[in-house]
CSV table of C-alpha atoms and ligand atoms in Angstrom, one decimal:
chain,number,residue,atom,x,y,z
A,9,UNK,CA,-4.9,2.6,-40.7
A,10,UNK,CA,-4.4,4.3,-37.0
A,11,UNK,CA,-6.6,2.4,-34.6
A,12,UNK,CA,-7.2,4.7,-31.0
A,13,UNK,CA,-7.7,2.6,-28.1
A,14,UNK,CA,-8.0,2.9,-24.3
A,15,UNK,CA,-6.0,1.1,-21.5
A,16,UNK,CA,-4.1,0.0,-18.8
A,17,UNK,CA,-0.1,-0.1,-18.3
A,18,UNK,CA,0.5,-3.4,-16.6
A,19,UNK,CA,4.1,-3.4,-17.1
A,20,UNK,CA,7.1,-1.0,-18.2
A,21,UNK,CA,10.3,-2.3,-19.2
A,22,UNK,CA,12.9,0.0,-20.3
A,23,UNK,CA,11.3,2.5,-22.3
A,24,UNK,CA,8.5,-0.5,-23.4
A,25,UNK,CA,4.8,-0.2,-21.6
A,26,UNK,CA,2.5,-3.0,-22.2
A,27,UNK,CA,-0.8,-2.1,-22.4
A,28,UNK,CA,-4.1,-4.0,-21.5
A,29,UNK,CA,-6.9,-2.4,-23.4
A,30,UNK,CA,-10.2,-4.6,-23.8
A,31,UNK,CA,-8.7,-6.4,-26.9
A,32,UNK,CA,-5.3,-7.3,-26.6
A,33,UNK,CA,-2.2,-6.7,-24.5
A,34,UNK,CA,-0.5,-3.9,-26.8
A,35,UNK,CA,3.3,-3.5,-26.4
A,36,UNK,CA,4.1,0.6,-27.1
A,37,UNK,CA,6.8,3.0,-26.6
A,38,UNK,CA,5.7,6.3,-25.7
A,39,UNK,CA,5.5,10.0,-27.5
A,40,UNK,CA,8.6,11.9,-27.1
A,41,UNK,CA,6.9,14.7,-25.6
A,42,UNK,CA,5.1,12.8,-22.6
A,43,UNK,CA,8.9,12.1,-21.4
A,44,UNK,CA,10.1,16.1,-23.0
A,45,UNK,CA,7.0,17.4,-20.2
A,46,UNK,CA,8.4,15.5,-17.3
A,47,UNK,CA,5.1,13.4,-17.8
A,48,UNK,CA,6.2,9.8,-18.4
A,49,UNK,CA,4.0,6.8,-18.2
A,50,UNK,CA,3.8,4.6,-15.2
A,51,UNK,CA,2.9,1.4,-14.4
A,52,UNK,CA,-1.0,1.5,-13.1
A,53,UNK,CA,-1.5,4.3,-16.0
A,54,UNK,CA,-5.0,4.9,-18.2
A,55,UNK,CA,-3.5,5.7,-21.6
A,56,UNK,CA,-4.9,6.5,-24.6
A,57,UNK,CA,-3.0,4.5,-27.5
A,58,UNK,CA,-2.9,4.4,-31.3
A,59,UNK,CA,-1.9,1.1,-33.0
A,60,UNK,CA,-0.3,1.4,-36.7
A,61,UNK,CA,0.8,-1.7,-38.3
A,62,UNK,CA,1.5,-3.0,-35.4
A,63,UNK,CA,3.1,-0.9,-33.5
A,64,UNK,CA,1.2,0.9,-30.2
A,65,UNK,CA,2.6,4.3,-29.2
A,66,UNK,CA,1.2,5.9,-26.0
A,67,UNK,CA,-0.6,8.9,-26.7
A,68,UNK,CA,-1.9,10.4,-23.1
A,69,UNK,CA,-2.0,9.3,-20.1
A,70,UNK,CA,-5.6,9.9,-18.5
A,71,UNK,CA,-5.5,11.9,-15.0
A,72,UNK,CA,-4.1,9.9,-12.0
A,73,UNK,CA,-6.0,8.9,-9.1
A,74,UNK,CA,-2.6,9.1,-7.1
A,75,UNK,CA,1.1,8.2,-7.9
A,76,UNK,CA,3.6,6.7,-6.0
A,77,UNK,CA,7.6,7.4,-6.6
A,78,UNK,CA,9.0,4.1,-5.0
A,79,UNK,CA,7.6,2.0,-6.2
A,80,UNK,CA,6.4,3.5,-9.4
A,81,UNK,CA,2.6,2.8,-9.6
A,82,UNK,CA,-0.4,5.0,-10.0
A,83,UNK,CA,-3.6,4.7,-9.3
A,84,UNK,CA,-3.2,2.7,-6.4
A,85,UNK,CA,-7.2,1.8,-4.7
A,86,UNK,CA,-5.9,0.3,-1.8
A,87,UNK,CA,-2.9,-0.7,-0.4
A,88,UNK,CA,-3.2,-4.5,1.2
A,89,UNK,CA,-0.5,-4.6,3.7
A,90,UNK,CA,0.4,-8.4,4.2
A,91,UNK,CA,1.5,-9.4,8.2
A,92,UNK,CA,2.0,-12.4,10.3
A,93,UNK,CA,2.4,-13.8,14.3
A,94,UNK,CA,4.8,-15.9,13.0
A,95,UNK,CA,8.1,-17.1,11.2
A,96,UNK,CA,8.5,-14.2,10.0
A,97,UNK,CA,6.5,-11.9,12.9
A,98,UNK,CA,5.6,-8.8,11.6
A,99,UNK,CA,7.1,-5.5,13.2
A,100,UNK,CA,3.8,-3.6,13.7
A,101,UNK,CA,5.8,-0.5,12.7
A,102,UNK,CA,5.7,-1.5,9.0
A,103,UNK,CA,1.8,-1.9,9.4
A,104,UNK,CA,1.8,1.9,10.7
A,105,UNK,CA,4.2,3.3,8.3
A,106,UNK,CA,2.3,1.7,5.1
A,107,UNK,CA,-0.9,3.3,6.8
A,108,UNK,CA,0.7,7.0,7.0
A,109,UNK,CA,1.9,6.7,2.6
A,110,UNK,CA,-1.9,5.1,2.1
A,111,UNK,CA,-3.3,8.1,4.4
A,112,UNK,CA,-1.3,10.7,2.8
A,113,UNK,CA,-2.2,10.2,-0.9
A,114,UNK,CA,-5.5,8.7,0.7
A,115,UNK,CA,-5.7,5.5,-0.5
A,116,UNK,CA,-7.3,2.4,1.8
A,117,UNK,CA,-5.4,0.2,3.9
A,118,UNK,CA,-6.7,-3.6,4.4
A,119,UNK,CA,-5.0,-5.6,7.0
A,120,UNK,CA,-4.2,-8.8,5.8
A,121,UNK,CA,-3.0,-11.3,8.4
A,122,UNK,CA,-1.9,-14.4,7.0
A,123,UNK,CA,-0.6,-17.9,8.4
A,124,UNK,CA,-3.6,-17.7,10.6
A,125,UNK,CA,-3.5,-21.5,10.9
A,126,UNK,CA,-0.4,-21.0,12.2
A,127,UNK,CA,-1.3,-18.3,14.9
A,128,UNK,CA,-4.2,-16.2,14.5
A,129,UNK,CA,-2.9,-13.2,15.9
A,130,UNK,CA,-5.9,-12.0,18.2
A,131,UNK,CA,-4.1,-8.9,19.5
A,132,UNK,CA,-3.0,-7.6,15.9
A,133,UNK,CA,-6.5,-8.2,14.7
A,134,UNK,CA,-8.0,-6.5,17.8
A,135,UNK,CA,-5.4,-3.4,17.8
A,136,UNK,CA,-6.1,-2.4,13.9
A,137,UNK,CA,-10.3,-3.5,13.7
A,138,UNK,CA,-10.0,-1.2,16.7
A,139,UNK,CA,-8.4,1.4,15.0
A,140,UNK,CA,-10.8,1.1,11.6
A,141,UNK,CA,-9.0,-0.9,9.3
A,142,UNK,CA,-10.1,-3.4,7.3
A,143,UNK,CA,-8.9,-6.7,8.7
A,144,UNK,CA,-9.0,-10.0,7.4
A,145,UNK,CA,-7.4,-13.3,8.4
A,146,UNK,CA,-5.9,-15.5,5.4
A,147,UNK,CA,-3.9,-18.8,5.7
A,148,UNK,CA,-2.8,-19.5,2.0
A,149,UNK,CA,-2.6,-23.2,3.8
A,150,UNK,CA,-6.2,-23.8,4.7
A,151,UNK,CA,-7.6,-21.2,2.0
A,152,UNK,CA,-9.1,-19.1,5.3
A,153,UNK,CA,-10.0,-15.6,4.1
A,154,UNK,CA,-9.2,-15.6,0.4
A,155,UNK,CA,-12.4,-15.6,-0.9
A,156,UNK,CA,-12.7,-12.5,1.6
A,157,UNK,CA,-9.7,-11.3,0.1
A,158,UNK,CA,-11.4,-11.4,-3.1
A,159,UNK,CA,-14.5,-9.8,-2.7
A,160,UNK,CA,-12.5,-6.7,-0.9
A,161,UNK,CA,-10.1,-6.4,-4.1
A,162,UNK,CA,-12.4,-7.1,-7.0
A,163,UNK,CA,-12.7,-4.2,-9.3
A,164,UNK,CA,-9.7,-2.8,-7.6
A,165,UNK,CA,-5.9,-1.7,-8.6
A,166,UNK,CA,-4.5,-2.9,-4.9
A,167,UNK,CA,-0.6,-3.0,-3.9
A,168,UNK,CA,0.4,-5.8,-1.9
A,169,UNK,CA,2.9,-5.1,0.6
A,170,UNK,CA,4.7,-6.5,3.6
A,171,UNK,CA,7.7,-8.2,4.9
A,172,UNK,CA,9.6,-10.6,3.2
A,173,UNK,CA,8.6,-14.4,3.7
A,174,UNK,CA,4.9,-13.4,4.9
A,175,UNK,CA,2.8,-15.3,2.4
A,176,UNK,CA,2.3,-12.4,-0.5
A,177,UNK,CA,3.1,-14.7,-3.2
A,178,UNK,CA,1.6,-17.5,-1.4
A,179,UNK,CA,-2.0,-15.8,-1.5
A,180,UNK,CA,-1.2,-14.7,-5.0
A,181,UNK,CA,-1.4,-17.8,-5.8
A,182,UNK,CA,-4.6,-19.2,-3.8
A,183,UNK,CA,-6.3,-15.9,-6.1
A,184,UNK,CA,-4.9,-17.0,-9.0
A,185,UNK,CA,-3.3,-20.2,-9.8
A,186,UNK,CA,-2.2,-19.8,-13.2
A,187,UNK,CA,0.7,-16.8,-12.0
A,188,UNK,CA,2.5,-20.0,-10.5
A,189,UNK,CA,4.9,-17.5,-8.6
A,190,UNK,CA,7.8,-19.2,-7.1
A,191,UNK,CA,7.1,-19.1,-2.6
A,192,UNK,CA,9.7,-19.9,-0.5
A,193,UNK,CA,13.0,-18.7,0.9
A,194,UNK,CA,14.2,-15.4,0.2
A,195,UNK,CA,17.5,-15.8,-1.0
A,196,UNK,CA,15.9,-18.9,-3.5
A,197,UNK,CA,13.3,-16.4,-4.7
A,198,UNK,CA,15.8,-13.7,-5.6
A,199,UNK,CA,18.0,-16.4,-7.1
A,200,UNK,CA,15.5,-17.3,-9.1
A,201,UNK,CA,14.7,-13.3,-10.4
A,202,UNK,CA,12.0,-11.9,-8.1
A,203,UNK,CA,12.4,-8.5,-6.9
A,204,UNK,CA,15.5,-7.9,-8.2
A,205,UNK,CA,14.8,-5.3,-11.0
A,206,UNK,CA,12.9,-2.3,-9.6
A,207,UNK,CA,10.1,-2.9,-12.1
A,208,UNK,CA,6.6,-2.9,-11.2
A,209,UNK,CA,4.3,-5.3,-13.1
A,210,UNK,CA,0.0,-5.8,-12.3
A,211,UNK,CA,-0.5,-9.4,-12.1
A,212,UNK,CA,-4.5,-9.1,-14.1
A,213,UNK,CA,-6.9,-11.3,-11.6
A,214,UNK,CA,-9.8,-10.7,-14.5
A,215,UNK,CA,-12.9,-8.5,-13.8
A,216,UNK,CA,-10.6,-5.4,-13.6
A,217,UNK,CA,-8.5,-6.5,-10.7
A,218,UNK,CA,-4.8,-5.9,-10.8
A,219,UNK,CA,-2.6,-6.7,-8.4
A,220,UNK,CA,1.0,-5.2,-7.7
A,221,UNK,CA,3.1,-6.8,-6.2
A,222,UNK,CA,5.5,-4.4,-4.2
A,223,UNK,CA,7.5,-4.7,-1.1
A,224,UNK,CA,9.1,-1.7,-1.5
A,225,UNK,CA,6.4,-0.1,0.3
A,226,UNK,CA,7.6,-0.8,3.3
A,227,UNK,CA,11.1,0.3,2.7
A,228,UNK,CA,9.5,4.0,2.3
A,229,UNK,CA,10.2,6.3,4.8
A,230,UNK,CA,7.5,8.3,6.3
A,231,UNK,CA,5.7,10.7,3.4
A,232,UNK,CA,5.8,15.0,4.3
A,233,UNK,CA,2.8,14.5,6.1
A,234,UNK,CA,1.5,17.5,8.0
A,235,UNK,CA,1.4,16.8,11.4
A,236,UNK,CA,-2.4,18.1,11.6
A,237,UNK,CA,-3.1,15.4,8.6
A,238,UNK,CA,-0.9,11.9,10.6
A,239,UNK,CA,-2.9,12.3,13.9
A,240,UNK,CA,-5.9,12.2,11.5
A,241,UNK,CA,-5.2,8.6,10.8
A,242,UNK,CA,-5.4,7.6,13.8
A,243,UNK,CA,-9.2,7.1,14.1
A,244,UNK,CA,-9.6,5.3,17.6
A,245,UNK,CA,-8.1,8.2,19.0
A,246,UNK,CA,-11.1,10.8,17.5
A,247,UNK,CA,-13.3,9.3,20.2
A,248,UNK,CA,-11.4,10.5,22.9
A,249,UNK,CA,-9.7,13.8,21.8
A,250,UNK,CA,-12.9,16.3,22.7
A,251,UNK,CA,-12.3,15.3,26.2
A,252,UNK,CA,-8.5,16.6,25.8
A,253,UNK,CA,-8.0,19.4,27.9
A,254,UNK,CA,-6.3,21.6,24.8
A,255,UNK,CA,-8.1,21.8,22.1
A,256,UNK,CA,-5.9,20.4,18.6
A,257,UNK,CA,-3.6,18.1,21.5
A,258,UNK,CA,-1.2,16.2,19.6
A,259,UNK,CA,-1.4,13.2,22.7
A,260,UNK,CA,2.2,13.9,23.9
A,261,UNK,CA,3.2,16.0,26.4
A,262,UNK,CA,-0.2,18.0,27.0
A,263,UNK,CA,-1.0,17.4,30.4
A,264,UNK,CA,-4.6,16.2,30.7
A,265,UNK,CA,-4.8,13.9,27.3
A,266,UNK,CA,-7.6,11.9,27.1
A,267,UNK,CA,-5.9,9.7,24.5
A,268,UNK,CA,-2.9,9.0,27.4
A,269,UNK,CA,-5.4,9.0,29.8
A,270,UNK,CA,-7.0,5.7,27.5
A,271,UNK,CA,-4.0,4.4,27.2
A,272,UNK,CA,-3.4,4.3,30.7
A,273,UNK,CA,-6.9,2.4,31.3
A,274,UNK,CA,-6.0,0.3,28.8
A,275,UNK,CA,-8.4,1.1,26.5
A,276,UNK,CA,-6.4,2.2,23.9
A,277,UNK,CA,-3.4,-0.2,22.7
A,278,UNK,CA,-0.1,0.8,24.5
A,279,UNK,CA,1.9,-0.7,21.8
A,280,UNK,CA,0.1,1.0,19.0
A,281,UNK,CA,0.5,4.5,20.9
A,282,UNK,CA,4.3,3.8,21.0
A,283,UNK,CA,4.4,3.9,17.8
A,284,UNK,CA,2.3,6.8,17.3
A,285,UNK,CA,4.7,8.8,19.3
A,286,UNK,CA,7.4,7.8,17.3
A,287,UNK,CA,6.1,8.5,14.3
A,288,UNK,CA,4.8,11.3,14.8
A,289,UNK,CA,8.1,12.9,16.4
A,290,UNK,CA,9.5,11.7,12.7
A,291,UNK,CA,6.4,14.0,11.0
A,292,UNK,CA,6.9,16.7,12.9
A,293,UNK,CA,10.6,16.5,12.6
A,294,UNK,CA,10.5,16.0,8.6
A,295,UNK,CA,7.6,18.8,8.5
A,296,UNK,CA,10.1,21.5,10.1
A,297,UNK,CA,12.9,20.8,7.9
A,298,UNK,CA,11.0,21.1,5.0
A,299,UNK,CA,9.3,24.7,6.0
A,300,UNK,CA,10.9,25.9,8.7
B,413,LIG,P1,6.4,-13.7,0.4
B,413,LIG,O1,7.9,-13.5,0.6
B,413,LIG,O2,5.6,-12.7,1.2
B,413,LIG,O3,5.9,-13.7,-1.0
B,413,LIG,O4,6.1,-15.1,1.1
B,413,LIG,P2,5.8,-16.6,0.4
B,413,LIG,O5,4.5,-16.6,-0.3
B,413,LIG,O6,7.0,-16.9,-0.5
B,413,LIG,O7,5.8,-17.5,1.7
B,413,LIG,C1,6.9,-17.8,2.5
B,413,LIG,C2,6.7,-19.1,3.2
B,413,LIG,O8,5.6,-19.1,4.1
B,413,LIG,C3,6.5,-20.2,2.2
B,413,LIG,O9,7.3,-21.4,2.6
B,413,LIG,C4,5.0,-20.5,2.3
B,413,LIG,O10,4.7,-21.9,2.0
B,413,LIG,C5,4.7,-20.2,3.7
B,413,LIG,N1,3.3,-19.7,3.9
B,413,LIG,C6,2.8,-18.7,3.2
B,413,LIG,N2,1.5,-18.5,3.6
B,413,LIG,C7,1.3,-19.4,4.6
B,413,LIG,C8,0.1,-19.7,5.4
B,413,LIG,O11,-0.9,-19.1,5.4
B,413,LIG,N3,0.3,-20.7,6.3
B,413,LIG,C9,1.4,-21.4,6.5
B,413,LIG,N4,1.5,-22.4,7.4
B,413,LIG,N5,2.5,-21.2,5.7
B,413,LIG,C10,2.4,-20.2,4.8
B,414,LIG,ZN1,-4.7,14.5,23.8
């Protein structure tokens, strides 16, 4: 007997996919002809599977929300991009860059700023509530925020991301105690056979919550963004860009900016423009190559 069921891919290991449907966790390979069509499965996949004596085979793989290359996940909800005042400090430009590969395959970015008991991080919080993010302040210490965390994520496929030594597996842990992932040192955790295969695997939180933990993100370099579609992403600076002398002013060498101008009166974050200039010289840069 052929049984058809529906789920998702939690994990993929070398030509493997094991599949959570509402039953059981199915292990399967997949059709030949998924991988023949350049359309193999990834972890984060709906797939439609058939079971026969025990043995699962991937059948289709239901449309994608979004995809991501490195790391391979689809149907990403939101990315939560992990970041600290302290031991490690976070460079701001990794919260920036993670926002520009959520923007472009427009996927939400919360802010999660952990080690609050530690230093709560006033300016960081200010600079990205400012700019419309979602912010929340965690301490995996004190527990701070995690029920927050929580309610943001539930129901959610979300990528956690950020520096090395931050508190992601820390906070894993407060949401779900039974994962048990090893926290520490770096060099102990890779010893010990974290995040040294390239593998992608959802950690299952219950009520349809999957978190992936991934800090490749922030190794990405900037996605083709069009450079019409980065400034977008900067919210904070839509309030002030009708009073720009030119109309479509990127904020960089037009004279008359009302988003330098802001800056300036410090009402916009200096730091946070920096960045903006930078990265948007590597859009632009990336954008001209490609169809110039
Ligand atoms: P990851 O590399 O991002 O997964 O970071 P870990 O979860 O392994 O945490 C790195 C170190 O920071 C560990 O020694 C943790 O005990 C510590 N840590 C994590 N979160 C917090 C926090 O909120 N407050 C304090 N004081 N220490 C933390
Ligand atoms: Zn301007």
């Amino acid at each position: 007997m052929v049984e058809k069921m529906t789920g998702r891919i939690i994990r993929s290991i070398s030509g493997f996919y094991d599949v959570q449907t509402p039953k059981a966790l199915v292990t399967c390979r997949a059709r030949g002809i998924l991988r023949k069509e350049g359309n193999s499965p990834l972890t984060g996949d709906m797939v439609e599977i058939t079971v026969e004596r025990g043995k699962g085979m991937v059948e289709r793989i239901l449309p994608r929300k979004n995809s991501f290359v490195r790391p391979a996940v689809a149907n990403v909800d939101a990315l939560v991009v992990f970041a600290a005042n302290v031991n490690p400090v976070t460079e701001p430009f990794l919260i920036d860059r993670v926002a520009a590969i959520a923007g472009d395959q427009e996927v939400q970015v919360i802010l999660c700023v952990n080690k609050c008991d530690l230093d709560p991080a006033v300016d960081l919080v200010r600079i990205y509530e400012h700019a419309g993010f979602t912010v929340i302040c965690t301490s995996a210490e004190t527990g701070e925020g995690v029920q927050q965390l929580l309610d943001q994520i539930k129901g959610k496929l979300v990528a956690f991301t950020g520096n090395s030594g931050v508190g992601k597996s820390s906070i894993l842990n407060k949401l779900c105690p039974e994962l048990a992932l090893p926290t520490g040192e770096v060099s102990e955790k890779l010893g010990r056979g974290r995040h040294t295969t390239r593998h992608v695997e959802l950690y299952d939180l219950g009520e349809d919550t999957y978190v992936a933990d991934t800090p490749g993100f922030s190794l990405l370099e900037m996605p083709e963004l069009s450079p019409e579609n980065f400034k977008e992403l900067y919210f904070e600076y839509n309030d002030y860009e009708q009073e720009c002398r030119f109309n479509g002013c990127n904020h960089i060498n037009e004279p008359d900016c009302a988003v330098k101008q802001a800056v300036e009166e410090g009402l916009l974050s200096r730091q946070r423009y920096e960045r903006y200039v930078e990265l948007y010289n590597e859009v632009v840069d990336k954008w001209r190559r490609r169809y110039d």
